[in-house]
XYZ file of C-alpha atoms in Angstrom:
713
model
C -36.079 2.289 50.418
C -32.912 3.883 51.891
C -33.124 7.150 53.747
C -32.348 10.082 51.490
C -29.829 11.605 53.906
C -27.710 8.478 54.117
C -25.044 8.044 51.387
C -25.738 4.811 49.517
C -23.381 5.048 46.528
C -19.903 3.614 46.991
C -16.881 2.948 44.811
C -14.479 0.174 45.739
C -11.148 0.268 43.910
C -8.898 -2.756 44.114
C -5.814 -1.931 46.172
C -7.156 1.423 47.409
C -8.546 2.048 50.895
C -12.347 2.572 50.713
C -12.134 5.594 52.993
C -10.206 7.535 50.341
C -13.186 8.141 48.039
C -16.766 9.320 48.400
C -19.131 9.100 45.410
C -20.670 12.464 44.645
C -22.502 11.505 41.444
C -22.477 9.093 38.548
C -24.146 8.705 35.197
C -23.717 6.402 32.260
C -25.368 4.022 29.849
C -25.404 0.349 29.092
C -27.127 -1.653 26.365
C -27.325 -5.202 25.106
C -24.366 -5.942 22.793
C -22.619 -2.731 23.830
C -19.792 -2.166 26.323
C -21.110 0.092 29.062
C -19.470 3.316 30.254
C -20.171 4.852 33.681
C -18.708 8.198 34.693
C -18.226 8.514 38.458
C -17.543 11.836 40.222
C -15.543 11.366 43.401
C -14.291 13.577 46.202
C -11.498 12.769 48.587
C -9.546 14.326 51.422
C -6.480 12.584 49.928
C -4.887 14.741 47.259
C -1.753 12.662 46.914
C -3.276 9.660 45.149
C -1.429 9.208 41.868
C -3.574 8.833 38.758
C -1.312 6.034 37.515
C -2.202 4.068 40.658
C -5.871 4.176 39.659
C -5.781 3.690 35.883
C -6.708 0.118 34.809
C -7.674 -0.852 38.368
C -10.755 -3.002 38.878
C -13.543 -1.096 40.594
C -17.111 -1.690 41.727
C -19.738 1.033 41.852
C -22.383 0.031 44.368
C -25.743 1.771 44.275
C -28.343 -0.948 44.976
C -30.195 -1.590 48.239
C -28.399 -4.891 48.730
C -25.010 -3.907 47.400
C -25.874 -4.350 43.726
C -23.886 -2.331 41.257
C -21.663 -2.290 38.201
C -18.146 -3.685 38.020
C -15.481 -2.594 35.559
C -12.000 -1.282 35.019
C -11.015 2.359 35.368
C -10.352 3.305 31.741
C -9.983 7.010 32.456
C -9.182 9.007 35.591
C -9.005 12.782 36.068
C -8.044 14.857 39.106
C -8.933 18.532 39.589
C -10.221 21.234 41.929
C -7.823 20.544 44.757
C -8.206 22.830 47.764
C -7.297 22.690 51.370
C -10.006 20.166 52.145
C -11.108 18.189 49.041
C -9.786 16.872 45.749
C -12.189 16.156 42.900
C -11.752 12.998 40.772
C -13.652 11.763 37.720
C -13.332 8.072 36.832
C -14.823 6.228 33.864
C -15.710 2.567 34.393
C -15.857 0.252 31.409
C -15.801 -3.534 31.015
C -12.602 -5.382 30.199
C -14.050 -5.929 26.734
C -13.667 -2.200 26.037
C -9.881 -2.571 25.980
C -10.273 -4.309 22.624
C -11.208 -0.951 21.104
C -7.550 0.078 21.277
C -6.107 -2.918 19.423
C -6.474 -3.458 15.672
C -5.169 -6.074 13.257
C -5.014 -7.481 9.769
C -5.196 -11.247 10.091
C -7.179 -14.297 9.086
C -8.795 -17.233 10.849
C -9.364 -20.547 9.089
C -11.701 -23.444 9.779
C -12.910 -21.900 13.035
C -16.350 -21.152 14.419
C -17.155 -17.638 15.558
C -17.047 -18.593 19.285
C -13.580 -20.056 18.754
C -12.453 -16.889 16.959
C -13.809 -14.633 19.711
C -12.188 -16.709 22.448
C -8.843 -16.540 20.661
C -9.113 -12.757 20.412
C -10.022 -12.442 24.099
C -7.250 -14.779 25.224
C -4.690 -12.735 23.325
C -5.504 -9.828 25.624
C -5.423 -11.982 28.753
C -8.562 -10.267 29.965
C -10.757 -13.236 30.811
C -10.180 -16.551 32.486
C -12.405 -19.576 32.012
C -15.112 -18.098 34.255
C -15.103 -14.640 32.680
C -16.714 -15.613 29.371
C -19.758 -17.767 28.784
C -21.336 -18.997 25.530
C -24.813 -20.454 25.548
C -25.498 -23.740 23.782
C -26.923 -22.085 20.675
C -23.745 -20.105 20.148
C -21.458 -23.095 20.666
C -23.284 -24.927 17.856
C -22.253 -22.224 15.398
C -21.003 -23.473 12.004
C -17.331 -23.389 11.119
C -16.203 -20.560 8.872
C -13.833 -21.615 6.119
C -12.046 -18.258 6.096
C -12.613 -15.138 8.175
C -10.509 -11.968 7.916
C -10.103 -9.154 10.420
C -9.052 -6.210 8.289
C -8.204 -2.736 9.588
C -10.730 -2.967 12.394
C -10.282 -2.947 16.134
C -10.653 -6.192 18.020
C -13.834 -4.811 19.584
C -15.281 -3.861 16.196
C -14.363 -7.331 14.917
C -16.051 -9.154 17.820
C -19.162 -6.988 17.505
C -19.305 -7.535 13.747
C -19.100 -11.313 14.044
C -21.905 -11.327 16.610
C -24.092 -9.056 14.499
C -23.510 -11.088 11.324
C -24.684 -14.267 13.055
C -27.434 -12.560 15.066
C -25.914 -13.118 18.510
C -25.979 -10.689 21.401
C -23.983 -10.309 24.574
C -24.599 -8.844 27.998
C -22.809 -8.500 31.321
C -23.444 -9.823 34.810
C -21.896 -7.970 37.733
C -20.717 -8.747 41.231
C -18.429 -6.978 43.656
C -15.608 -9.297 42.577
C -15.899 -8.976 38.812
C -18.100 -9.055 35.751
C -18.956 -11.836 33.337
C -19.408 -11.514 29.576
C -22.222 -13.745 28.280
C -22.758 -14.455 24.575
C -26.226 -15.712 23.723
C -28.222 -16.801 20.708
C -31.738 -16.800 22.114
C -33.813 -14.434 24.237
C -34.243 -17.163 26.867
C -30.678 -16.343 27.937
C -31.945 -13.118 29.468
C -32.224 -13.595 33.259
C -35.878 -14.592 33.499
C -35.352 -16.126 36.927
C -34.593 -12.654 38.302
C -37.661 -11.113 36.668
C -38.742 -7.993 38.524
C -42.392 -7.162 39.045
C -42.606 -3.366 39.041
C -45.814 -1.368 39.458
C -46.518 1.666 37.350
C -46.698 4.758 39.568
C -46.409 8.176 37.946
C -44.501 10.812 39.890
C -46.770 13.016 41.977
C -44.320 15.046 44.037
C -44.523 12.624 46.947
C -41.654 10.449 48.102
C -42.450 6.909 46.846
C -42.597 4.108 49.383
C -41.469 1.419 46.936
C -39.530 1.084 43.723
C -41.691 1.585 40.664
C -41.866 2.563 37.021
C -42.783 6.213 36.771
C -43.182 6.707 33.016
C -43.909 4.160 30.328
C -44.827 4.522 26.666
C -44.950 2.300 23.607
C -44.447 3.158 19.963
C -44.816 1.176 16.743
C -42.717 2.006 13.693
C -42.534 0.961 10.068
C -39.939 -1.715 9.557
C -38.817 -4.124 6.845
C -41.431 -6.838 6.384
C -39.685 -9.211 3.968
C -36.083 -10.262 3.480
C -34.504 -12.112 0.573
C -30.969 -13.466 0.675
C -29.254 -14.745 -2.459
C -25.749 -16.065 -3.066
C -23.704 -17.977 -5.615
C -21.497 -21.038 -5.203
C -19.186 -21.760 -8.133
C -19.081 -25.407 -7.060
C -22.861 -25.548 -7.693
C -22.929 -23.061 -10.549
C -26.295 -24.188 -11.925
C -28.111 -24.093 -8.576
C -30.023 -21.062 -7.278
C -29.119 -20.232 -3.675
C -31.925 -18.077 -2.313
C -33.874 -17.800 0.915
C -36.737 -15.462 1.834
C -38.673 -14.758 5.035
C -41.711 -12.748 6.137
C -43.231 -12.103 9.597
C -45.277 -14.695 11.469
C -46.665 -14.967 14.985
C -44.579 -16.696 17.617
C -46.185 -19.528 19.558
C -46.459 -17.328 22.658
C -48.076 -14.507 20.678
C -50.564 -16.897 19.112
C -51.501 -18.328 22.517
C -52.255 -14.836 23.805
C -54.411 -14.153 20.766
C -52.243 -11.336 19.442
C -52.824 -10.185 15.881
C -50.107 -10.069 13.257
C -49.362 -6.530 12.147
C -49.519 -6.580 8.361
C -47.209 -3.935 6.934
C -46.662 -2.913 3.322
C -44.251 -5.234 1.588
C -40.978 -3.545 2.411
C -38.318 -5.902 1.150
C -34.674 -6.003 2.145
C -32.606 -7.799 -0.518
C -29.118 -9.044 0.328
C -26.451 -10.202 -2.110
C -24.133 -11.838 -1.410
C -26.026 -13.515 1.390
C -22.943 -15.232 2.913
C -24.269 -18.775 2.655
C -23.520 -21.809 0.513
C -26.141 -24.203 1.899
C -29.916 -23.809 1.929
C -30.221 -24.490 5.676
C -27.681 -21.812 6.483
C -29.448 -19.399 4.142
C -32.780 -19.970 5.867
C -31.144 -19.381 9.241
C -29.511 -16.128 8.142
C -32.599 -14.738 6.415
C -34.736 -15.552 9.441
C -32.307 -13.745 11.745
C -32.097 -10.834 9.360
C -35.861 -10.399 9.524
C -35.764 -10.660 13.327
C -33.063 -7.986 13.385
C -35.120 -5.616 11.238
C -38.165 -6.102 13.441
C -36.508 -6.149 16.873
C -37.657 -2.598 17.618
C -40.904 -2.671 15.632
C -42.584 -2.310 19.025
C -40.393 -0.345 21.419
C -41.178 0.871 24.906
C -39.446 3.653 26.774
C -39.764 4.492 30.421
C -38.124 5.651 33.599
C -37.736 4.180 37.042
C -36.087 4.626 40.407
C -35.144 0.961 40.833
C -31.314 0.745 41.029
C -30.968 -2.937 40.119
C -32.225 -2.619 36.549
C -29.621 -3.574 33.953
C -29.644 -4.066 30.204
C -30.951 -7.561 29.607
C -33.151 -7.507 32.715
C -36.694 -8.854 32.267
C -39.300 -6.790 34.105
C -42.986 -7.488 34.651
C -44.962 -4.278 34.292
C -47.962 -4.141 36.621
C -50.851 -1.794 37.382
C -50.604 0.139 34.136
C -53.936 1.492 32.869
C -53.095 0.148 29.420
C -53.762 -3.437 30.427
C -52.118 -5.042 27.410
C -48.842 -3.428 28.410
C -48.810 -5.321 31.698
C -46.557 -8.015 30.277
C -42.908 -9.018 30.543
C -40.476 -6.614 28.856
C -36.755 -7.003 28.156
C -34.631 -3.924 28.823
C -32.337 -3.420 25.821
C -30.770 -0.173 27.014
C -30.681 1.849 30.202
C -29.195 5.134 31.373
C -28.248 5.517 35.030
C -28.017 8.736 36.996
C -27.256 9.078 40.686
C -26.335 11.964 42.976
C -25.697 12.160 46.701
C -24.647 15.687 47.662
C -24.812 14.755 51.330
C -21.230 13.494 51.092
C -20.156 17.097 50.625
C -22.208 18.185 53.576
C -20.428 15.596 55.662
C -17.141 16.993 54.415
C -18.227 20.578 54.923
C -18.549 21.665 51.302
C -21.263 22.835 48.952
C -22.809 20.662 46.245
C -23.742 22.625 43.111
C -26.209 20.891 40.809
C -25.574 20.963 37.072
C -28.432 21.931 34.770
C -30.615 19.003 33.775
C -29.350 16.775 36.569
C -31.309 15.404 39.496
C -30.645 17.036 42.824
C -30.407 13.847 44.857
C -30.988 10.093 44.659
C -31.058 7.648 41.754
C -33.014 7.616 38.506
C -32.856 5.669 35.268
C -34.439 5.732 31.843
C -34.706 2.711 29.601
C -35.938 1.198 26.366
C -37.507 -2.246 26.197
C -39.038 -4.755 23.803
C -41.713 -7.377 24.491
C -40.357 -10.603 25.877
C -41.981 -12.451 22.970
C -39.773 -10.634 20.445
C -36.447 -12.249 19.603
C -33.711 -9.676 20.079
C -31.101 -9.398 17.335
C -28.456 -6.657 17.404
C -28.462 -4.046 14.659
C -25.634 -4.053 12.110
C -23.726 -1.158 13.630
C -20.294 -2.590 12.832
C -20.087 -3.179 9.065
C -17.413 -5.330 7.524
C -14.573 -3.202 6.128
C -14.536 -3.365 2.333
C -11.356 -3.510 0.270
C -11.964 -1.451 -2.853
C -8.418 -1.759 -4.162
C -6.128 -4.588 -5.227
C -3.287 -6.113 -3.225
C -0.402 -8.431 -3.939
C 0.434 -11.690 -2.193
C 2.820 -14.620 -2.519
C 1.696 -18.084 -3.630
C 2.428 -20.767 -1.031
C 2.322 -24.535 -0.803
C 3.642 -27.530 1.137
C 7.388 -27.770 1.596
C 9.071 -29.108 -1.530
C 6.106 -28.419 -3.818
C 6.493 -26.020 -6.733
C 2.868 -26.247 -7.875
C 0.052 -26.657 -5.348
C -3.600 -26.473 -6.382
C -6.955 -28.183 -6.048
C -9.225 -29.563 -8.771
C -10.538 -26.077 -9.575
C -7.056 -24.649 -10.046
C -7.253 -22.692 -6.792
C -4.051 -21.912 -4.900
C -3.018 -20.733 -1.424
C -1.395 -17.347 -0.813
C 0.343 -15.431 1.943
C -0.602 -11.772 2.197
C 2.166 -9.305 2.915
C 0.169 -7.978 5.877
C -0.047 -11.447 7.454
C 2.434 -11.449 10.351
C 2.314 -15.190 10.946
C 5.571 -16.849 9.945
C 3.899 -19.331 7.630
C 4.911 -20.263 4.098
C 3.037 -23.513 3.583
C -0.446 -24.576 2.555
C -2.054 -23.177 5.722
C -1.580 -19.487 4.927
C -5.034 -18.838 3.465
C -8.154 -20.395 2.060
C -8.156 -21.765 -1.481
C -8.137 -18.733 -3.782
C -9.703 -18.875 -7.247
C -7.551 -17.849 -10.202
C -9.051 -15.754 -12.990
C -8.493 -16.999 -16.532
C -8.753 -15.383 -19.940
C -11.194 -18.123 -20.929
C -13.104 -20.792 -18.987
C -15.676 -23.133 -20.533
C -16.976 -26.669 -20.147
C -13.696 -28.627 -20.326
C -12.170 -25.947 -22.520
C -10.437 -22.678 -21.830
C -7.052 -21.418 -20.653
C -5.183 -22.648 -17.568
C -2.021 -21.013 -16.221
C -1.550 -21.868 -12.558
C 0.426 -19.476 -10.374
C 3.302 -21.390 -8.822
C 4.686 -21.366 -5.310
C 6.738 -18.231 -4.741
C 5.086 -16.153 -7.457
C 3.716 -12.731 -6.599
C 0.059 -12.458 -7.580
C -2.418 -9.602 -7.836
C -5.444 -10.008 -5.563
C -8.875 -8.495 -5.968
C -11.917 -9.102 -3.757
C -15.413 -10.123 -4.805
C -17.833 -7.414 -3.661
C -14.881 -5.888 -1.783
C -15.137 -8.737 0.760
C -11.819 -9.615 2.425
C -13.150 -13.146 2.975
C -13.474 -13.675 -0.806
C -10.110 -13.010 -2.483
C -9.525 -13.810 -6.149
C -6.295 -13.812 -8.176
C -6.457 -11.665 -11.308
C -2.822 -11.743 -12.414
C 0.854 -12.244 -11.603
C 3.644 -9.708 -11.206
C 7.436 -9.983 -11.638
C 9.694 -8.940 -8.778
C 13.352 -9.104 -7.743
C 13.079 -12.819 -6.939
C 11.064 -13.629 -10.062
C 12.435 -11.409 -12.874
C 11.083 -11.303 -16.426
C 12.312 -13.989 -18.909
C 14.333 -11.508 -20.988
C 16.202 -8.517 -19.663
C 14.387 -5.227 -19.998
C 14.410 -2.677 -21.522
C 16.908 -4.312 -23.899
C 14.190 -6.729 -25.083
C 11.220 -4.401 -24.868
C 9.937 -5.443 -28.313
C 9.711 -9.100 -27.309
C 6.471 -10.683 -26.085
C 7.071 -13.934 -24.227
C 5.211 -16.871 -22.753
C 7.762 -19.079 -21.008
C 7.027 -21.915 -18.603
C 9.452 -23.740 -16.318
C 10.017 -27.483 -16.048
C 9.078 -28.862 -12.641
C 10.537 -29.875 -10.257
C 13.703 -27.881 -9.601
C 14.703 -27.720 -13.260
C 16.172 -25.023 -15.486
C 14.342 -26.404 -18.512
C 11.479 -24.495 -20.068
C 8.983 -24.317 -22.901
C 8.553 -21.008 -24.665
C 6.620 -19.108 -27.276
C 7.972 -15.631 -27.959
C 7.339 -12.875 -30.482
C 9.998 -10.403 -31.552
C 8.376 -7.254 -32.932
C 11.455 -5.143 -33.595
C 11.159 -3.685 -37.102
C 13.272 -5.664 -39.547
C 13.909 -8.486 -37.044
C 10.392 -9.831 -36.476
C 10.397 -13.451 -35.369
C 8.126 -16.051 -33.789
C 10.071 -18.463 -31.577
C 8.791 -21.813 -30.339
C 10.809 -23.948 -27.934
C 9.889 -27.332 -26.463
C 12.077 -28.569 -23.621
C 11.380 -32.175 -24.528
C 8.602 -33.395 -26.824
C 6.302 -31.523 -29.164
C 3.100 -32.996 -30.536
C 0.592 -31.569 -32.992
C -2.853 -32.956 -33.712
C -4.634 -31.440 -36.714
C -8.082 -32.889 -37.303
C -8.324 -31.612 -40.886
C -5.955 -29.737 -43.217
C -2.589 -28.189 -42.474
C -1.009 -25.589 -44.754
C 2.436 -24.063 -44.556
C 3.808 -21.352 -46.811
C 7.398 -20.184 -46.399
C 8.257 -17.233 -48.615
C 11.950 -17.383 -47.878
C 14.237 -20.242 -46.928
C 13.241 -23.186 -44.773
C 16.003 -24.817 -42.748
C 15.356 -27.981 -40.768
C 17.713 -30.014 -38.592
C 16.667 -33.319 -37.025
C 19.320 -34.880 -34.797
C 17.476 -38.154 -34.422
C 15.257 -40.152 -36.747
C 12.659 -38.495 -38.942
C 9.616 -40.649 -39.652
C 6.777 -39.586 -41.929
C 3.698 -41.689 -42.670
C 1.434 -40.626 -45.545
C -1.798 -42.578 -45.799
C -2.630 -41.155 -49.248
C -0.670 -39.550 -52.096
C 2.480 -37.459 -51.762
C 2.969 -34.643 -54.239
C 6.131 -32.579 -54.345
C 7.178 -29.962 -56.905
C 10.675 -28.446 -56.883
C 11.492 -25.628 -59.284
C 15.253 -25.757 -58.683
C 17.783 -28.465 -57.953
C 17.176 -31.223 -55.449
C 20.278 -32.167 -53.548
C 20.104 -35.219 -51.282
C 23.091 -36.638 -49.452
C 22.761 -40.003 -47.709
C 25.573 -40.971 -45.376
C 24.258 -44.533 -45.181
C 21.896 -46.743 -47.206
C 18.860 -45.796 -49.265
C 15.816 -48.081 -49.167
C 12.840 -47.649 -51.459
C 9.792 -49.906 -51.829
C 7.271 -49.269 -54.592
C 4.096 -51.351 -54.487
C 3.138 -50.359 -58.043
C 5.169 -48.992 -60.912
C 8.095 -46.611 -60.596
C 8.546 -43.992 -63.292
C 11.542 -41.711 -63.617
C 11.871 -39.170 -66.443
C 15.051 -37.173 -66.819
C 15.101 -34.548 -69.563
C 18.893 -34.304 -69.378
C 21.458 -36.947 -68.490
C 20.847 -39.708 -65.922
C 24.124 -40.670 -64.288
C 24.434 -43.534 -61.821
C 27.846 -44.205 -60.277
C 28.139 -47.286 -58.047
C 31.323 -47.956 -56.151
C 30.784 -51.707 -56.509
C 27.923 -53.584 -58.139
C 24.829 -52.475 -59.981
C 22.063 -55.067 -60.037
C 18.889 -54.933 -62.115
C 16.413 -57.807 -61.843
C 13.127 -58.259 -63.637
C 10.681 -61.138 -63.206
C 9.703 -60.781 -66.871
C 11.286 -58.614 -69.510
C 14.278 -56.288 -69.186
C 14.267 -53.747 -71.950
C 16.998 -51.251 -72.688
C 16.151 -48.821 -75.443
C 18.709 -46.293 -76.675
C 17.821 -43.914 -79.468
C 21.321 -43.888 -81.060
C 24.006 -45.924 -79.355
C 24.079 -48.608 -76.683
C 27.479 -49.381 -75.249
C 28.452 -52.212 -72.914
C 31.988 -52.227 -71.574
C 33.538 -54.722 -69.135
C 36.903 -56.440 -68.598
C 38.613 -54.362 -71.273
C 36.121 -55.483 -73.946
C 33.098 -53.680 -75.336
C 29.941 -54.172 -77.338
C 28.463 -51.257 -79.267
C 25.066 -51.168 -80.950
C 24.447 -48.338 -83.379
C 22.216 -47.780 -86.414
C 25.194 -48.869 -88.482
C 25.414 -52.278 -86.825
C 26.620 -54.267 -83.820
C 30.286 -53.980 -83.064
C 32.335 -56.049 -80.609
C 35.949 -55.612 -79.549
C 36.457 -59.429 -79.947
C 34.483 -62.213 -81.588
C 31.511 -63.332 -79.518
C 32.147 -66.787 -78.016
C 29.730 -69.447 -76.906
C 29.629 -70.613 -73.273
C 30.343 -68.898 -69.983
C 27.902 -68.456 -67.027
C 26.028 -65.313 -65.822
C 26.764 -63.846 -62.399
C 23.791 -64.205 -60.003
C 21.894 -60.981 -59.278
C 21.386 -59.681 -55.709
C 17.714 -59.606 -54.727
C 16.372 -56.251 -53.513
C 15.843 -56.220 -49.720
C 14.749 -52.669 -48.731
C 14.026 -52.043 -45.035
C 10.488 -51.023 -44.063
C 10.088 -47.513 -42.617
C 9.252 -46.997 -38.959
C 5.612 -46.408 -38.053
C 4.084 -43.455 -36.182
C 1.512 -43.805 -33.395
C -1.612 -41.719 -33.845
C -2.270 -38.762 -31.527
C -5.388 -38.430 -29.435
C -6.695 -35.088 -28.207
C -5.857 -34.630 -24.528
C -9.345 -33.544 -23.606
C -11.597 -34.777 -20.853
C -15.210 -35.401 -21.680
C -17.509 -32.819 -20.077
C -18.699 -34.035 -16.690
C -22.111 -32.988 -15.426
C -22.579 -33.863 -11.776
C -26.099 -34.281 -10.507
C -26.671 -31.772 -7.717
C -27.330 -33.296 -4.234
C -30.708 -31.567 -4.148
C -31.615 -33.248 -7.437
C -30.410 -36.614 -6.126
C -32.724 -36.193 -3.148
C -35.627 -35.500 -5.507
C -34.760 -38.613 -7.495
C -34.689 -40.811 -4.407
C -38.179 -39.603 -3.538
C -39.521 -40.054 -7.063
C -40.497 -36.349 -7.050
C -40.536 -33.841 -9.841
C -37.443 -31.703 -10.240
C -38.534 -29.039 -12.718
C -38.378 -26.284 -10.054
C -34.639 -26.643 -9.764
C -33.572 -25.763 -13.283
C -35.359 -22.449 -13.987
C -36.605 -23.744 -17.329
C -38.627 -21.487 -19.638
C -42.273 -21.281 -18.684
C -44.292 -24.275 -19.932
C -41.063 -25.852 -21.157
C -39.083 -28.890 -20.104
C -35.550 -29.303 -18.767
C -34.509 -29.942 -22.351
C -35.310 -26.262 -23.015
C -33.075 -25.038 -20.197
C -30.429 -22.538 -21.418
C -27.827 -23.855 -18.970
C -25.187 -26.027 -20.598
C -24.723 -27.936 -17.324
C -28.407 -28.183 -16.373
C -28.591 -30.778 -13.545
C -32.265 -31.457 -14.235
C -31.604 -32.426 -17.840
C -28.912 -34.772 -16.595
C -31.270 -36.186 -13.981
C -34.003 -36.804 -16.596
C -31.542 -38.743 -18.679
C -31.237 -41.027 -15.638
C -34.967 -41.555 -15.341
C -36.286 -38.640 -13.289
C -39.822 -37.319 -13.739
C -40.424 -33.906 -15.285
């Protein structure tokens, strides 16, 4: 061990002569998954060093026997107590990662894994080159996130949150030239190769002859013993997404014959569980349980060894509690060092603050057994959005309507600073409807350029949902307001790039009430049973093309007033049976040319009083008094041929079919797997106890569908 009178603590600042500073004291803390902070008290004969020349400079605090120490940037520097001989400085060393605390954003990342997101954030700050950041293999295999939002949180909070959500941790490795940030997924990434064997030697007032652990204690604490994660996927609406976990011995613990501590069932239930696949759910629930139980068994101690760092694995030896003589992982450590001899060299006094050591180096630490998988606590919660926001619907260039098979659309949030207005602005966002059933309901898709109202499921920025649309200066209301404030309107717009529209509107102004229906092109009605129309005023109808009506049964029409029909062309009438016309007044037929009557049998004209025939200036009159002719009736002559009736047939009308897709029930992949194995599938459908899938209350029960295809119950 170094001689107590010889200064051993040094601070090297890049670009500053080493002789300028002497380390008087330092203290600080570091922990796994936490940026460290070390406060260094310095004295110098140079009073003219500018603070701006020190801020942000890389520095290395050496306090180990072989030059070991902690590297960082000077995030804070203070100068005080200048006198004729010495100037006092206080510098705070932090890692480059700590700069991220001072930068915050609202932005989104799409189709990226968490390591890729973190690297992008770090590269934006230009803080790390390719050697400054390392991801272990478990981290690099992280799944891709469909959509991940950083919302009103610092970049450091965001990075910490992502690591905590996935159960990763990070630590730092130091050298005189820099420090490395290491992200890890498994406790084997702690530096086992540099494991330190340290004996337990309580302080006895004597100067120790070797580095040792001076105090060491272990505590057990009640912790969550069971976790249950549940989620919901609308694309598998009938499938239960749930995963649960409870403690079990690790292989290493079992080999050592350790017993499993059985706690009361203290369950932690999570919804939404942030998973859409069973494998991912099992992974998250397992890590959640590991997180809850990371500090179930926690050791605390103190030491004089200056090379201990958070993440170091130590081998405790010579402790009277023999079962504690095992490997332990340091999860946090506090450093304290003081060398007042530098003041003696400079001819000054060295006052000692209360509670501080007088001279040398000490540390205190917490540790967990090496057999316990470390998972960071959730100290950086995801910001929740408890209000609504508006956004603009986006799509590919030239598209007016852009959606997927579920009617989801893409949006651009007003807080998104990326200059994007295409289909890459966001994830697919679900659109709320007034009604949504199995192939029935209401569908009104927001179109590109519309402003929509966004809410968030469970307040989660990663799960936006559209709950409405709003007019704005670019998309005004269909009718000017407030002039038309009594009008309720539903107007669509023909696509693409058209001014045409369909509309249903309701005018509610007293005395001018009206229902208006407009079809830009065609209008079709399909009525499966009866249709009834009652008009209590006038009915006016204008058809500018043909009007075709097909009645497949009887036609009854009653008119209490006159019927006035004007035909500008021909009139064609075919009667398959008899035709009866009764006129209680006069029947007048006026033909501009010929009138032809033809009967295949008899032609009977019956007049109650007089029958008159007049032609060519002659006449024949039949009355009750006799038959009178204007001239004698002659024999001979020939009848004119009659024109046969040739009425045109009316046009036909094609029948209408309901534009409705048959309900589609897709067999869930999990059910398909059961089918391929000839297994039972009852567990999947949550049927009533002692029932069958046919009793399932779900309208889209996948098990019922599977049974119809031959599955076993």
